[in-house]
Amino acid sequence: MSENGFNKEQAREAGEIARLLSYVLILIASVALFLSAAAIPTSRFERLGAGAFPKIVFAGLALMAVVAIVDALRKIPAGAYGRFAVQTVAWAKRRSLVFICLAALALYIMAIPVLGFSIASFVFILAVELVLMPRSPKTLIIAVIAAAVFSFGLNWLFAEVFTVFLPRGVL
């Protein structure tokens, strides 16, 4: 067993499955780009059209991805998929704070047009601080002050000093 909790064979299997997933993503992207290249308008002076070369490249990429997928499927034992799923869930649980911060960032970006920069930033900064820091009366006061400075203070600085107005929002 290694420090990650699985042996070299399981690590190799996980690597093969990750490679398989990347091949599938490459196939999907190649097909999507092939279809978008088909929409490139052609002029009457071109025999093949403007999208011919990109379509050839993306078709070649898709074909290579299909070959790689078949080869990867041949190499992976049947039980590896279940082990990979268990390991992936355990990995995601160990990094739950990262996913919480990414979700908070996504909500913040969606909230800026509605709440405006100052309010959305205050809520985002305070929420992330509360998730990440130890909670005591002193740290809560520091968190509120930091959130206020980096939201309302930045908005004031940009408006008064730089004459750049940050999004106000609908509310």
Coordinates of C-alpha atoms in Angstrom, one line a residue, residues 18-117:
A18 CA -8.5 8.7 -16.3
R19 CA -6.9 8.3 -19.7
L20 CA -10.1 6.7 -21.0
L21 CA -12.1 9.6 -19.7
S22 CA -9.8 12.1 -21.4
Y23 CA -10.1 10.2 -24.7
V24 CA -13.9 10.4 -24.4
L25 CA -13.7 14.2 -23.8
I26 CA -11.4 14.6 -26.8
L27 CA -13.8 12.6 -28.9
I28 CA -16.8 14.8 -27.8
A29 CA -14.8 18.0 -28.4
S30 CA -13.6 16.8 -31.8
V31 CA -17.1 15.9 -32.9
A32 CA -18.5 19.3 -31.7
L33 CA -15.7 21.2 -33.5
F34 CA -16.3 19.1 -36.6
L35 CA -19.9 20.1 -36.6
S36 CA -19.1 23.7 -36.0
A37 CA -16.6 23.7 -38.8
A38 CA -19.3 22.4 -41.1
A39 CA -21.1 25.7 -40.5
I40 CA -18.2 27.8 -41.8
P41 CA -19.6 29.6 -44.9
T42 CA -18.0 28.8 -48.2
S43 CA -17.3 31.2 -51.1
R44 CA -18.1 30.3 -54.6
F45 CA -14.3 30.5 -55.5
E46 CA -13.3 27.6 -53.2
R47 CA -13.6 24.1 -54.4
L48 CA -13.6 22.4 -50.9
G49 CA -14.8 25.3 -48.8
A50 CA -13.4 27.1 -45.9
G51 CA -14.4 24.4 -43.4
A52 CA -12.7 21.6 -45.3
F53 CA -9.3 21.7 -43.5
P54 CA -10.8 22.0 -40.0
K55 CA -13.2 19.2 -40.7
I56 CA -10.4 16.9 -41.9
V57 CA -8.3 17.7 -38.7
F58 CA -11.2 17.2 -36.3
A59 CA -12.3 14.0 -38.1
G60 CA -8.8 12.7 -37.7
L61 CA -8.8 13.6 -34.1
A62 CA -12.1 11.9 -33.6
L63 CA -10.9 8.8 -35.3
M64 CA -7.7 8.7 -33.2
A65 CA -9.8 9.2 -30.1
V66 CA -12.1 6.2 -31.0
V67 CA -9.0 4.0 -31.6
A68 CA -7.6 5.1 -28.2
I69 CA -10.9 4.5 -26.5
V70 CA -11.0 0.9 -27.9
D71 CA -7.4 0.3 -26.8
A72 CA -8.1 1.7 -23.3
L73 CA -11.2 -0.4 -22.9
R74 CA -9.2 -3.5 -23.8
K75 CA -6.6 -2.8 -21.1
I76 CA -8.9 -2.0 -18.2
P77 CA -10.1 -5.0 -16.1
A78 CA -13.8 -5.1 -15.3
G79 CA -13.4 -4.6 -11.5
A80 CA -11.3 -1.4 -12.0
Y81 CA -14.3 0.8 -12.7
G82 CA -15.9 0.2 -9.3
R83 CA -12.6 0.8 -7.5
F84 CA -12.1 3.9 -9.5
A85 CA -15.5 5.2 -8.5
V86 CA -14.8 4.5 -4.8
Q87 CA -11.4 6.2 -5.0
T88 CA -12.9 9.2 -6.8
V89 CA -15.6 9.7 -4.2
A90 CA -13.0 9.4 -1.4
W91 CA -10.7 11.9 -3.2
A92 CA -13.6 14.4 -3.6
K93 CA -14.6 14.0 0.1
R94 CA -11.0 14.8 1.1
R95 CA -11.1 17.9 -0.9
S96 CA -14.6 19.1 0.0
L97 CA -13.5 22.6 1.0
V98 CA -12.2 23.1 -2.5
F99 CA -15.5 22.2 -4.0
I100 CA -17.3 24.4 -1.5
C101 CA -15.1 27.4 -2.4
L102 CA -15.7 26.8 -6.1
A103 CA -19.4 26.6 -5.6
A104 CA -19.3 29.8 -3.6
L105 CA -17.4 31.5 -6.4
A106 CA -19.9 30.4 -9.0
L107 CA -22.8 31.7 -6.8
Y108 CA -20.8 35.0 -6.3
I109 CA -20.4 35.4 -10.1
M110 CA -24.1 34.8 -10.6
A111 CA -25.0 37.2 -7.8
I112 CA -23.0 40.2 -8.9
P113 CA -25.4 41.3 -11.6
V114 CA -28.4 41.0 -9.2
L115 CA -26.9 42.2 -5.9
G116 CA -24.1 44.4 -7.2
F117 CA -20.4 44.2 -6.5

